[in-house]
Short mmCIF file of C-alpha atoms in Angstrom, two decimals:
data_model
loop_
_atom_site.label_atom_id
_atom_site.label_comp_id
_atom_site.label_asym_id
_atom_site.label_seq_id
_atom_site.Cartn_x
_atom_site.Cartn_y
_atom_site.Cartn_z
CA MET A 106 32.30 -86.25 83.55
CA PHE A 107 35.15 -86.21 86.10
CA LYS A 108 37.04 -88.82 84.08
CA ARG A 109 36.65 -86.68 80.94
CA ILE A 110 38.06 -83.63 82.75
CA VAL A 111 41.05 -85.63 84.04
CA ILE A 112 41.81 -86.99 80.56
CA SER A 113 41.55 -83.50 79.04
CA THR A 114 43.91 -82.12 81.69
CA LEU A 115 46.46 -84.88 81.08
CA LEU A 116 46.33 -84.31 77.31
CA CYS A 117 46.85 -80.58 77.86
CA LEU A 118 49.89 -81.18 80.10
CA LEU A 119 51.31 -83.66 77.60
CA SER A 120 50.95 -81.19 74.74
CA ILE A 121 52.68 -78.47 76.80
CA SER A 122 55.55 -80.88 77.56
CA VAL A 123 55.93 -81.82 73.89
CA PHE A 124 55.80 -78.16 72.88
CA ALA A 125 58.56 -77.25 75.37
CA SER A 126 60.73 -80.18 74.28
CA ASN A 127 60.59 -78.95 70.66
CA LYS A 128 62.23 -75.66 71.58
CA THR A 129 65.95 -75.06 71.14
CA VAL A 130 67.84 -74.50 74.41
CA LEU A 131 70.31 -71.61 74.43
CA SER A 132 73.00 -70.93 77.02
CA GLN A 133 73.89 -67.46 78.34
CA VAL A 134 76.37 -66.89 75.50
CA GLU A 135 76.14 -68.35 71.98
CA THR A 136 78.21 -67.99 68.81
CA MET A 137 75.94 -66.28 66.27
CA THR A 138 76.17 -64.37 63.02
CA VAL A 139 74.57 -61.42 61.25
CA ALA A 140 74.11 -62.63 57.68
CA LYS A 141 75.22 -59.52 55.78
CA SER A 142 78.35 -59.12 57.89
CA GLY A 143 79.76 -62.62 57.54
CA LEU A 144 81.14 -62.16 61.07
CA GLN A 145 80.85 -64.49 64.06
CA TYR A 146 79.84 -62.86 67.36
CA ASN A 147 79.90 -64.04 70.97
CA ALA A 148 76.26 -63.10 71.49
CA ARG A 149 74.89 -62.38 74.96
CA ILE A 150 71.41 -63.88 75.39
CA ASP A 151 69.34 -61.34 77.35
CA THR A 152 65.74 -62.18 78.26
CA GLY A 153 65.46 -58.74 79.86
CA ALA A 154 65.92 -56.95 76.53
CA VAL A 155 62.87 -56.47 74.30
CA ASN A 156 64.91 -56.12 71.11
CA THR A 157 68.17 -57.42 69.72
CA SER A 158 71.04 -54.90 69.59
CA LEU A 159 74.10 -54.79 67.31
CA HIS A 160 77.32 -52.79 67.59
CA ALA A 161 77.29 -50.10 64.90
CA VAL A 162 79.42 -46.98 64.34
CA ASP A 163 79.97 -44.45 61.54
CA LEU A 164 76.33 -44.48 60.49
CA GLU A 165 75.54 -42.89 57.11
CA ILE A 166 72.07 -42.49 55.61
CA ILE A 167 72.23 -43.26 51.89
CA GLY A 168 70.85 -40.28 49.93
CA GLY A 169 71.19 -37.91 52.85
CA ALA A 170 69.81 -37.79 56.38
CA SER A 171 66.86 -35.78 57.67
CA LYS A 172 67.26 -33.87 60.92
CA LYS A 173 64.57 -35.95 62.62
CA MET A 174 65.51 -39.61 62.96
CA LYS A 175 61.92 -40.73 62.35
CA SER A 176 62.00 -39.04 58.94
CA ASN A 177 64.75 -41.47 57.90
CA VAL A 178 62.51 -44.53 58.31
CA GLY A 179 62.37 -46.41 55.00
CA LYS A 180 65.84 -45.25 53.97
CA ILE A 181 69.01 -47.35 53.82
CA VAL A 182 71.65 -46.87 56.51
CA GLU A 183 75.26 -47.93 56.07
CA PHE A 184 77.37 -48.65 59.14
CA THR A 185 80.46 -50.43 60.42
CA THR A 186 80.07 -53.36 62.79
CA GLU A 187 82.77 -55.28 64.63
CA ASN A 188 82.94 -58.53 66.59
CA GLU A 189 84.88 -59.35 69.78
CA ARG A 190 87.97 -60.36 67.76
CA GLY A 191 88.20 -56.91 66.17
CA GLU A 192 87.02 -58.10 62.74
CA LYS A 193 85.08 -55.33 60.99
CA LYS A 194 82.55 -55.13 58.19
CA ARG A 195 80.69 -52.27 56.52
CA ILE A 196 77.09 -53.26 55.77
CA GLN A 197 73.77 -51.74 54.75
CA ALA A 198 70.24 -52.31 56.05
CA GLU A 199 66.79 -50.77 55.74
CA ILE A 200 65.62 -48.54 58.59
CA VAL A 201 62.21 -49.85 59.69
CA SER A 202 61.63 -47.67 62.76
CA THR A 203 63.28 -45.86 65.64
CA SER A 204 63.45 -47.13 69.20
CA ARG A 205 63.60 -45.20 72.47
CA VAL A 206 65.71 -47.16 74.94
CA LYS A 207 66.01 -46.48 78.67
CA ASN A 208 69.30 -47.42 80.31
CA SER A 209 71.69 -46.26 83.04
CA GLN A 210 72.81 -43.36 80.83
CA GLY A 211 69.24 -42.10 80.39
CA ILE A 212 67.02 -42.30 77.30
CA GLU A 213 68.39 -42.60 73.78
CA THR A 214 66.82 -43.05 70.36
CA ARG A 215 68.24 -45.72 68.05
CA TYR A 216 67.59 -46.81 64.51
CA MET A 217 65.89 -50.18 64.07
CA VAL A 218 66.88 -52.14 60.96
CA LYS A 219 65.92 -55.48 59.42
CA LEU A 220 68.68 -58.10 59.55
CA ASP A 221 69.01 -61.88 59.39
CA VAL A 222 70.44 -62.92 62.76
CA GLY A 223 71.13 -66.29 64.38
CA PHE A 224 73.06 -69.47 63.67
CA PRO A 225 74.43 -69.94 60.12
CA SER A 226 71.96 -72.77 59.55
CA GLU A 227 69.05 -71.05 61.31
CA LEU A 228 68.70 -67.33 60.64
CA HIS A 229 65.70 -65.17 61.57
CA ASP A 230 64.66 -61.92 59.89
CA ILE A 231 64.22 -59.61 62.89
CA HIS A 232 64.38 -55.95 63.87
CA VAL A 233 67.72 -54.96 65.40
CA ASN A 234 68.60 -51.67 67.06
CA LEU A 235 71.96 -50.11 66.24
CA ARG A 236 74.19 -48.62 68.90
CA ASP A 237 77.85 -48.04 69.70
CA ARG A 238 78.77 -51.02 71.89
CA SER A 239 82.54 -50.31 71.79
CA HIS A 240 82.82 -50.34 75.58
CA MET A 241 80.69 -53.46 76.01
CA ASN A 242 81.96 -57.03 76.17
CA TYR A 243 79.35 -58.33 73.74
CA LYS A 244 78.86 -56.66 70.36
CA LEU A 245 75.64 -58.57 69.68
CA LEU A 246 72.91 -58.77 72.30
CA ILE A 247 70.02 -61.14 71.62
CA GLY A 248 66.65 -59.95 72.94
CA ARG A 249 63.18 -61.40 73.27
CA ASN A 250 62.20 -60.58 69.68
CA PHE A 251 64.68 -63.28 68.58
CA LEU A 252 63.97 -65.73 71.41
CA LYS A 253 60.25 -65.92 70.59
CA HIS A 254 61.25 -67.97 67.51
CA ASN A 255 61.01 -71.22 69.51
CA TYR A 256 63.96 -70.75 71.90
CA ILE A 257 64.34 -71.15 75.65
CA VAL A 258 67.32 -70.01 77.74
CA ASP A 259 69.21 -72.13 80.26
CA VAL A 260 71.17 -69.80 82.57
CA SER A 261 72.54 -72.57 84.79
CA ASP A 262 75.77 -72.63 82.78
CA LYS A 263 75.88 -76.43 82.78
CA LYS A 264 78.80 -78.24 81.21
CA THR A 265 78.46 -81.13 78.77
CA ILE A 266 79.71 -84.61 79.62
CA GLY A 267 79.80 -87.81 77.58
CA PRO A 268 78.62 -91.33 78.52
CA LEU A 269 82.11 -92.06 79.91
CA ALA A 270 84.36 -89.68 81.83
CA GLU A 271 87.58 -89.65 83.85
CA LEU A 272 86.48 -88.49 87.30
CA SER A 273 88.25 -88.06 90.61
CA ILE A 274 87.16 -88.80 94.17
CA LYS A 275 89.19 -86.50 96.42
CA GLN A 276 89.07 -88.71 99.50
CA THR A 277 90.57 -91.66 97.57
CA GLY A 278 93.22 -89.87 95.53
CA LEU A 279 92.14 -92.07 92.62
CA MET A 280 90.86 -91.46 89.09
CA TYR A 281 87.97 -93.59 87.82
CA ASN A 282 86.89 -94.48 84.30
CA THR A 283 83.29 -93.60 85.07
CA ARG A 284 79.99 -94.62 83.52
CA ILE A 285 77.51 -91.69 83.32
CA ASP A 286 74.02 -93.14 83.81
CA THR A 287 70.99 -90.84 83.59
CA GLY A 288 68.81 -93.82 84.46
CA ALA A 289 70.38 -94.08 87.92
CA VAL A 290 69.06 -91.86 90.70
CA GLU A 291 72.27 -92.00 92.74
CA ASN A 292 76.01 -92.37 92.37
CA SER A 293 77.48 -95.75 93.25
CA LEU A 294 81.08 -96.52 94.25
CA HIS A 295 82.89 -99.84 94.43
CA ALA A 296 83.47 -100.67 98.10
CA VAL A 297 84.65 -103.86 99.82
CA ASN A 298 85.97 -104.78 103.27
CA ILE A 299 83.34 -102.50 104.84
CA ARG A 300 83.76 -101.92 108.60
CA VAL A 301 81.36 -99.93 110.76
CA GLU A 302 82.28 -98.78 114.27
CA ASN A 303 79.96 -100.32 116.89
CA GLU A 304 77.96 -101.85 114.06
CA ASP A 305 74.35 -102.96 114.54
CA LYS A 306 74.26 -106.00 112.24
CA VAL A 307 70.52 -106.54 112.65
CA ASN A 308 69.22 -103.10 111.64
CA ILE A 309 71.62 -101.06 109.50
CA GLU A 310 69.46 -97.95 109.97
CA ASN A 311 70.88 -97.80 113.50
CA ASN A 312 74.35 -97.29 111.98
CA ILE A 313 73.51 -93.92 110.45
CA GLY A 314 75.88 -91.30 111.88
CA LYS A 315 78.57 -93.85 112.74
CA MET A 316 82.04 -93.96 111.15
CA ILE A 317 82.58 -96.37 108.27
CA THR A 318 85.83 -97.58 106.69
CA PHE A 319 85.97 -99.30 103.30
CA THR A 320 88.39 -100.20 100.53
CA THR A 321 87.78 -98.98 97.00
CA ALA A 322 89.65 -99.58 93.75
CA ASN A 323 89.57 -98.16 90.25
CA GLU A 324 89.71 -100.01 86.90
CA LYS A 325 93.53 -100.10 87.04
CA GLY A 326 93.45 -101.99 90.33
CA GLU A 327 94.74 -99.01 92.32
CA LYS A 328 93.29 -99.15 95.84
CA ALA A 329 92.57 -96.76 98.68
CA ASP A 330 91.00 -96.96 102.13
CA VAL A 331 88.42 -94.34 103.03
CA ARG A 332 87.06 -93.44 106.47
CA THR A 333 83.99 -91.25 106.67
CA LYS A 334 80.56 -90.92 108.29
CA ILE A 335 77.44 -92.85 107.24
CA ARG A 336 74.88 -90.29 106.10
CA GLY A 337 72.02 -92.66 105.45
CA THR A 338 70.92 -95.77 103.63
CA SER A 339 69.45 -96.27 100.18
CA LEU A 340 66.99 -98.93 99.01
CA ILE A 341 68.08 -100.04 95.53
CA ARG A 342 65.95 -102.13 93.18
CA ASN A 343 67.70 -103.88 90.31
CA ALA A 344 67.61 -107.11 88.28
CA GLN A 345 68.94 -109.05 91.28
CA GLY A 346 66.14 -107.83 93.54
CA THR A 347 66.17 -105.26 96.34
CA GLU A 348 69.11 -104.33 98.55
CA ARG A 349 69.88 -101.61 101.07
CA ARG A 350 73.22 -99.80 100.83
CA TYR A 351 75.10 -97.34 102.98
CA MET A 352 75.25 -93.74 101.75
CA VAL A 353 78.32 -91.57 102.35
CA ARG A 354 79.25 -88.07 101.24
CA LEU A 355 82.32 -87.69 99.00
CA SER A 356 83.89 -85.06 96.73
CA VAL A 357 83.39 -86.30 93.16
CA GLY A 358 84.13 -84.62 89.83
CA GLU A 359 86.66 -83.57 87.27
CA PRO A 360 90.11 -83.01 88.81
CA ARG A 361 90.19 -79.72 90.80
CA HIS A 362 86.46 -79.28 90.15
CA GLU A 363 85.06 -81.90 92.53
CA PHE A 364 81.96 -81.15 94.57
CA ILE A 365 80.35 -82.93 97.52
CA VAL A 366 77.62 -85.43 96.71
CA ASP A 367 75.99 -88.51 98.23
CA VAL A 368 77.31 -91.88 97.01
CA ASN A 369 76.04 -95.38 97.79
CA LEU A 370 78.55 -98.16 98.48
CA LYS A 371 78.40 -101.46 96.59
CA ASP A 372 80.73 -104.33 95.74
CA ARG A 373 81.25 -103.67 92.01
CA THR A 374 84.06 -106.23 91.59
CA LYS A 375 82.31 -107.95 88.68
CA MET A 376 81.29 -104.70 87.02
CA GLY A 377 83.26 -102.91 84.32
CA TYR A 378 82.97 -99.49 85.95
CA LYS A 379 83.88 -99.01 89.60
CA LEU A 380 82.18 -95.62 89.78
CA LEU A 381 78.73 -95.01 88.35
CA ILE A 382 77.40 -91.46 88.18
CA GLY A 383 73.67 -90.88 88.60
CA ARG A 384 71.29 -87.96 88.40
CA ASN A 385 72.10 -86.61 91.88
CA TRP A 386 75.58 -85.63 90.60
CA LEU A 387 74.44 -84.44 87.16
CA GLN A 388 71.51 -82.23 88.20
CA GLY A 389 72.29 -78.53 87.95
CA HIS A 390 75.85 -79.19 86.77
CA TYR A 391 75.97 -81.23 83.58
CA MET A 392 74.05 -82.14 80.45
CA VAL A 393 74.86 -85.55 78.91
CA ASP A 394 75.82 -85.80 75.24
CA VAL A 395 76.04 -89.49 74.34
CA SER A 396 77.90 -88.65 71.11
CA LYS A 397 80.74 -87.00 73.04
CA LYS A 398 84.03 -88.91 72.89
CA HIS A 399 85.67 -90.17 76.08
#
């Protein structure tokens, strides 16, 4: 019975994982379109908004407007919309309801219309409220009624990097033709001629906190000596077996955008790439696109 429960739980977790992986990941801002407009918008993705909102001015109810907004439901409204580049379009849409929206200015009632919104290759027929967004940075705001169509939002604002990248290590003054390896837990830097002050050669764990000096080189053969503190050691398993390496903290990244990260030291003389980037550098900062050109 216990085994059956465990198996059922594992299957449930697996199905949840598969379900999540099938969803499209959106960043905080995406380029989207409203089908009838033919315009491209820098759309703000807002999980706090129930409904999607589009910039609209000069509203005109075709056939005449009733005094009460609710009485205009079912009629066609014509309006002018505009994107962030100032491109304008006059379009029509059916009013499906009205929406009372609370914001910092108080409570306002807006028309809700049916529009096809999204990416040119993936549009969704959704309800959109119309409002004057002239003073707002984003003329199209995407709310939860769009996101429920199999989307998740990544607000970490991660950059994209390819399988190879030109990266800098501040302490060396060198640029490296770097291999990006999502299979590696840690970053690894070519290091030879390693010297540790007052080194314990029997137990390297006793060298943690001591100063270390080493020579590194990039793929062009340019060399630099680095002196820093040993932060720890790392047990690495690979095809050659198991080895323990020193860990140091260095500033690694794109030029002028380096950030501090732990790096293990290894003689990479026979390897094509003198700097290998692992998950401890990528996490929270980059997504890897293997199709991206170097």
